[in-house]
Amino acid sequence: MSWLGNLLWFLLGGLVCGLGWIVAGVLLCATIIGIPVGFQLFKYAGLVFFPFGKKIISDGKFSSIILNILWVCVFGIELCVFHLIFAFLMAITIIGIPFAKQHLKLAQLAFVPFGSSVVKA
């Protein structure tokens, strides 16, 4: 069933959301210091393209906390608000509730992406 959700997600907006993560990664890779962060965003763009059947686990290491603070100051708030707005808009209809759940999962990842890993649910 997750393949159907992923297909609908990708066709009905997942492509646009994933491109947002890729644009943020490209902008960060334009600087020497941001290259490791940009590569991390490219990995998470794959989750944003196809989020159904996956979950996010956070480890909470100190080094990831520092990177997350820097991330929130640069791109984190914008991507998180983007996903929260879409989650609200999707939750208005009954059919959109599964998509709203995915946007909430992605909003969590958008706010604190470092130290998180994606696993199959």
Coordinates of N, CA and C in Angstrom, one line a residue:
M1 N 0.8 -1.2 0.0 CA 0.0 0.0 0.0 C 0.9 1.3 0.0
S2 N 2.1 1.2 0.6 CA 2.9 2.4 0.6 C 3.4 2.8 -0.8
W3 N 3.5 1.9 -1.7 CA 3.9 2.3 -3.1 C 2.8 3.1 -3.7
L4 N 1.5 2.9 -3.4 CA 0.4 3.7 -4.0 C 0.5 5.1 -3.3
G5 N 0.7 5.1 -2.0 CA 0.8 6.4 -1.3 C 2.0 7.2 -1.9
N6 N 3.1 6.5 -2.1 CA 4.3 7.2 -2.6 C 4.1 7.7 -4.0
L7 N 3.4 7.0 -4.8 CA 3.1 7.4 -6.2 C 2.2 8.6 -6.2
L8 N 1.1 8.6 -5.4 CA 0.2 9.7 -5.3 C 0.9 10.9 -4.7
W9 N 1.7 10.7 -3.7 CA 2.5 11.8 -3.1 C 3.4 12.5 -4.1
F10 N 4.2 11.7 -4.8 CA 5.1 12.2 -5.8 C 4.4 13.0 -6.9
L11 N 3.3 12.5 -7.4 CA 2.6 13.2 -8.5 C 1.8 14.4 -8.0
L12 N 1.4 14.4 -6.8 CA 0.5 15.5 -6.3 C 1.2 16.5 -5.4
G13 N 2.5 16.5 -5.4 CA 3.3 17.6 -4.7 C 4.6 17.2 -4.1
G14 N 4.9 15.9 -4.1 CA 6.2 15.4 -3.5 C 7.3 15.9 -4.4
L15 N 7.1 16.0 -5.6 CA 8.2 16.5 -6.5 C 8.6 17.9 -6.1
V16 N 7.6 18.8 -5.9 CA 7.9 20.2 -5.5 C 8.6 20.2 -4.2
C17 N 8.1 19.4 -3.2 CA 8.7 19.4 -1.9 C 10.1 19.0 -2.0
G18 N 10.4 17.9 -2.7 CA 11.7 17.4 -2.8 C 12.7 18.4 -3.5
L19 N 12.1 19.1 -4.5 CA 13.0 20.1 -5.2 C 13.4 21.2 -4.2
G20 N 12.5 21.5 -3.2 CA 12.9 22.5 -2.2 C 14.1 22.1 -1.4
W21 N 14.1 20.8 -1.0 CA 15.3 20.3 -0.3 C 16.5 20.3 -1.2
I22 N 16.4 20.0 -2.5 CA 17.5 19.9 -3.4 C 18.0 21.4 -3.6
V23 N 17.1 22.3 -3.7 CA 17.6 23.7 -3.9 C 18.4 24.2 -2.7
A24 N 17.9 23.8 -1.5 CA 18.6 24.2 -0.3 C 20.0 23.5 -0.2
G25 N 20.1 22.3 -0.7 CA 21.3 21.6 -0.8 C 22.3 22.2 -1.8
V26 N 21.8 22.6 -2.9 CA 22.6 23.3 -3.9 C 23.2 24.6 -3.4
L27 N 22.3 25.4 -2.7 CA 22.7 26.6 -2.2 C 23.8 26.5 -1.1
L28 N 23.7 25.4 -0.3 CA 24.7 25.2 0.7 C 26.0 24.6 0.1
C29 N 25.9 23.8 -1.0 CA 27.1 23.3 -1.6 C 27.8 24.4 -2.4
A30 N 27.2 25.6 -2.6 CA 27.9 26.7 -3.3 C 29.0 27.2 -2.4
T31 N 28.9 27.0 -1.1 CA 30.0 27.4 -0.2 C 30.8 26.2 0.2
I32 N 32.0 26.4 0.5 CA 32.9 25.3 0.9 C 32.5 24.7 2.2
I33 N 32.1 25.6 3.2 CA 31.7 25.1 4.5 C 30.4 24.3 4.5
G34 N 29.5 24.7 3.6 CA 28.2 24.0 3.5 C 28.1 22.7 2.8
I35 N 29.2 22.2 2.2 CA 29.2 21.0 1.3 C 28.7 19.8 2.1
P36 N 29.2 19.5 3.3 CA 28.7 18.4 4.0 C 27.2 18.5 4.4
V37 N 26.8 19.7 4.7 CA 25.3 19.9 5.0 C 24.5 19.7 3.7
G38 N 25.0 20.2 2.6 CA 24.3 20.0 1.3 C 24.1 18.6 0.9
F39 N 25.2 17.8 1.1 CA 25.1 16.4 0.8 C 24.0 15.7 1.7
Q40 N 24.0 16.1 3.0 CA 22.9 15.5 3.9 C 21.5 15.8 3.4
L41 N 21.3 17.0 2.9 CA 20.0 17.4 2.4 C 19.7 16.6 1.1
F42 N 20.7 16.3 0.3 CA 20.4 15.5 -0.9 C 19.9 14.1 -0.5
K43 N 20.5 13.6 0.6 CA 20.0 12.3 1.1 C 18.6 12.3 1.5
Y44 N 18.2 13.4 2.2 CA 16.9 13.5 2.8 C 15.9 13.9 1.7
A45 N 16.3 14.4 0.6 CA 15.4 14.7 -0.5 C 14.8 13.4 -1.1
G46 N 15.5 12.3 -1.0 CA 14.9 11.0 -1.4 C 13.7 10.6 -0.5
L47 N 13.8 10.9 0.8 CA 12.7 10.7 1.7 C 11.5 11.6 1.4
V48 N 11.9 12.8 1.0 CA 10.8 13.8 0.7 C 10.1 13.4 -0.5
F49 N 10.8 12.8 -1.5 CA 10.1 12.4 -2.7 C 9.2 11.2 -2.4
F50 N 9.6 10.2 -1.6 CA 8.8 9.0 -1.3 C 8.8 8.7 0.2
P51 N 7.9 9.4 1.0 CA 7.9 9.3 2.5 C 7.1 8.1 3.0
F52 N 6.2 7.5 2.3 CA 5.4 6.5 2.9 C 6.2 5.2 3.2
G53 N 5.9 4.6 4.3 CA 6.6 3.3 4.6 C 8.0 3.6 5.3
K54 N 8.3 4.8 5.7 CA 9.5 5.1 6.3 C 9.3 5.9 7.6
K55 N 10.2 5.8 8.5 CA 10.1 6.7 9.7 C 11.5 7.2 10.1
I56 N 11.5 8.3 10.9 CA 12.7 9.0 11.3 C 13.0 8.7 12.7
I57 N 14.3 8.3 12.9 CA 14.8 8.1 14.3 C 16.0 9.1 14.5
S58 N 15.9 9.7 15.7 CA 16.9 10.7 16.0 C 17.9 10.2 17.1
D59 N 19.2 10.5 17.0 CA 20.1 9.9 17.9 C 20.5 10.9 19.0
G60 N 20.5 12.2 18.7 CA 20.7 13.3 19.8 C 22.1 13.5 20.2
K61 N 23.1 13.2 19.3 CA 24.5 13.4 19.7 C 24.8 14.9 19.7
F62 N 25.8 15.3 20.5 CA 26.2 16.7 20.7 C 26.5 17.4 19.4
S63 N 27.3 16.7 18.5 CA 27.7 17.3 17.2 C 26.5 17.6 16.4
S64 N 25.5 16.7 16.4 CA 24.3 17.0 15.6 C 23.5 18.1 16.2
I65 N 23.6 18.3 17.5 CA 22.8 19.4 18.1 C 23.4 20.8 17.6
I66 N 24.7 20.9 17.5 CA 25.3 22.1 17.0 C 25.0 22.4 15.6
L67 N 25.0 21.3 14.7 CA 24.6 21.5 13.3 C 23.2 21.8 13.2
N68 N 22.3 21.3 14.0 CA 20.9 21.6 14.0 C 20.6 23.0 14.3
I69 N 21.4 23.6 15.3 CA 21.2 25.0 15.6 C 21.6 25.9 14.5
L70 N 22.7 25.6 13.8 CA 23.1 26.3 12.7 C 22.1 26.2 11.5
W71 N 21.6 25.0 11.4 CA 20.6 24.7 10.3 C 19.3 25.5 10.5
V72 N 18.8 25.6 11.7 CA 17.6 26.3 12.0 C 17.8 27.8 11.6
C73 N 19.0 28.3 11.9 CA 19.2 29.7 11.6 C 19.3 30.0 10.1
V74 N 19.6 29.0 9.3 CA 19.8 29.2 7.8 C 18.5 28.8 7.0
F75 N 18.2 27.5 7.1 CA 17.1 27.1 6.2 C 16.0 26.3 7.0
G76 N 16.2 25.9 8.2 CA 15.3 25.0 8.9 C 13.9 25.6 9.1
I77 N 13.8 26.8 9.6 CA 12.5 27.4 9.9 C 11.7 27.5 8.6
E78 N 12.3 27.9 7.5 CA 11.5 28.1 6.2 C 10.9 26.7 5.8
L79 N 11.8 25.7 5.7 CA 11.3 24.4 5.3 C 10.3 23.8 6.2
C80 N 10.5 24.0 7.5 CA 9.5 23.5 8.5 C 8.2 24.2 8.4
V81 N 8.1 25.5 8.2 CA 6.9 26.2 8.1 C 6.2 25.8 6.8
F82 N 7.0 25.6 5.7 CA 6.5 25.1 4.4 C 5.7 23.8 4.6
H83 N 6.3 22.8 5.3 CA 5.6 21.6 5.5 C 4.4 21.7 6.5
L84 N 4.5 22.5 7.5 CA 3.4 22.7 8.4 C 2.2 23.3 7.7
I85 N 2.4 24.3 6.8 CA 1.3 24.9 6.1 C 0.7 23.8 5.2
F86 N 1.5 23.0 4.5 CA 0.9 22.0 3.7 C 0.2 20.9 4.5
A87 N 0.7 20.6 5.7 CA 0.0 19.7 6.6 C -1.4 20.2 7.0
F88 N -1.4 21.5 7.3 CA -2.7 22.1 7.6 C -3.7 22.0 6.4
L89 N -3.2 22.4 5.3 CA -4.1 22.4 4.1 C -4.5 21.0 3.7
M90 N -3.7 20.0 3.9 CA -4.1 18.6 3.6 C -5.0 18.0 4.6
A91 N -4.9 18.4 5.9 CA -5.8 17.9 6.9 C -7.2 18.4 6.9
I92 N -7.4 19.4 6.0 CA -8.8 19.9 5.9 C -9.8 18.8 5.4
T93 N -9.3 18.0 4.5 CA -10.1 17.0 3.9 C -9.8 15.6 4.5
I94 N -10.7 14.7 4.5 CA -10.4 13.4 5.0 C -9.4 12.6 4.2
I95 N -9.5 12.8 2.9 CA -8.6 12.1 2.0 C -7.1 12.6 2.2
G96 N -7.0 13.8 2.6 CA -5.7 14.4 2.7 C -5.0 14.1 4.0
I97 N -5.6 13.5 5.0 CA -5.0 13.2 6.3 C -3.8 12.4 6.2
P98 N -3.7 11.3 5.4 CA -2.4 10.6 5.4 C -1.3 11.4 4.8
F99 N -1.6 12.3 3.9 CA -0.6 13.2 3.4 C -0.2 14.3 4.4
A100 N -1.2 14.7 5.2 CA -0.8 15.7 6.3 C 0.1 15.0 7.3
K101 N -0.1 13.7 7.6 CA 0.8 13.0 8.5 C 2.3 13.0 7.9
Q102 N 2.4 12.8 6.7 CA 3.7 12.8 6.0 C 4.3 14.2 6.1
H103 N 3.5 15.2 5.9 CA 4.1 16.6 6.0 C 4.5 16.9 7.4
L104 N 3.8 16.4 8.4 CA 4.3 16.6 9.8 C 5.6 15.9 10.1
K105 N 5.7 14.7 9.5 CA 7.0 13.9 9.7 C 8.1 14.7 9.0
L106 N 7.8 15.3 7.8 CA 8.9 16.0 7.1 C 9.2 17.4 7.8
A107 N 8.2 17.9 8.5 CA 8.4 19.2 9.2 C 9.4 18.9 10.4
Q108 N 9.2 17.8 11.0 CA 10.2 17.4 12.1 C 11.6 17.3 11.5
L109 N 11.7 16.6 10.4 CA 13.0 16.4 9.7 C 13.5 17.8 9.2
A110 N 12.7 18.6 8.8 CA 13.1 19.9 8.3 C 13.7 20.8 9.4
F111 N 13.1 20.6 10.6 CA 13.6 21.4 11.7 C 14.9 20.9 12.3
V112 N 15.0 19.6 12.4 CA 16.3 19.0 13.0 C 16.7 17.8 12.1
P113 N 17.4 18.1 11.0 CA 17.7 17.0 10.1 C 19.0 16.2 10.5
F114 N 19.9 16.8 11.3 CA 21.2 16.2 11.5 C 21.1 15.3 12.8
G115 N 21.7 14.1 12.7 CA 21.5 13.2 13.7 C 20.3 12.3 13.6
S116 N 19.6 12.5 12.5 CA 18.4 11.7 12.3 C 18.7 10.7 11.2
S117 N 18.1 9.5 11.3 CA 18.2 8.5 10.2 C 16.9 8.0 9.8
V118 N 16.8 7.6 8.5 CA 15.5 7.2 8.0 C 15.6 5.6 7.9
V119 N 14.5 5.0 8.5 CA 14.4 3.5 8.4 C 13.0 3.1 7.9
K120 N 12.9 1.9 7.4 CA 11.6 1.4 7.0 C 10.8 1.2 8.2
A121 N 9.5 1.6 8.0 CA 8.6 1.4 9.1 C 8.0 0.0 9.2

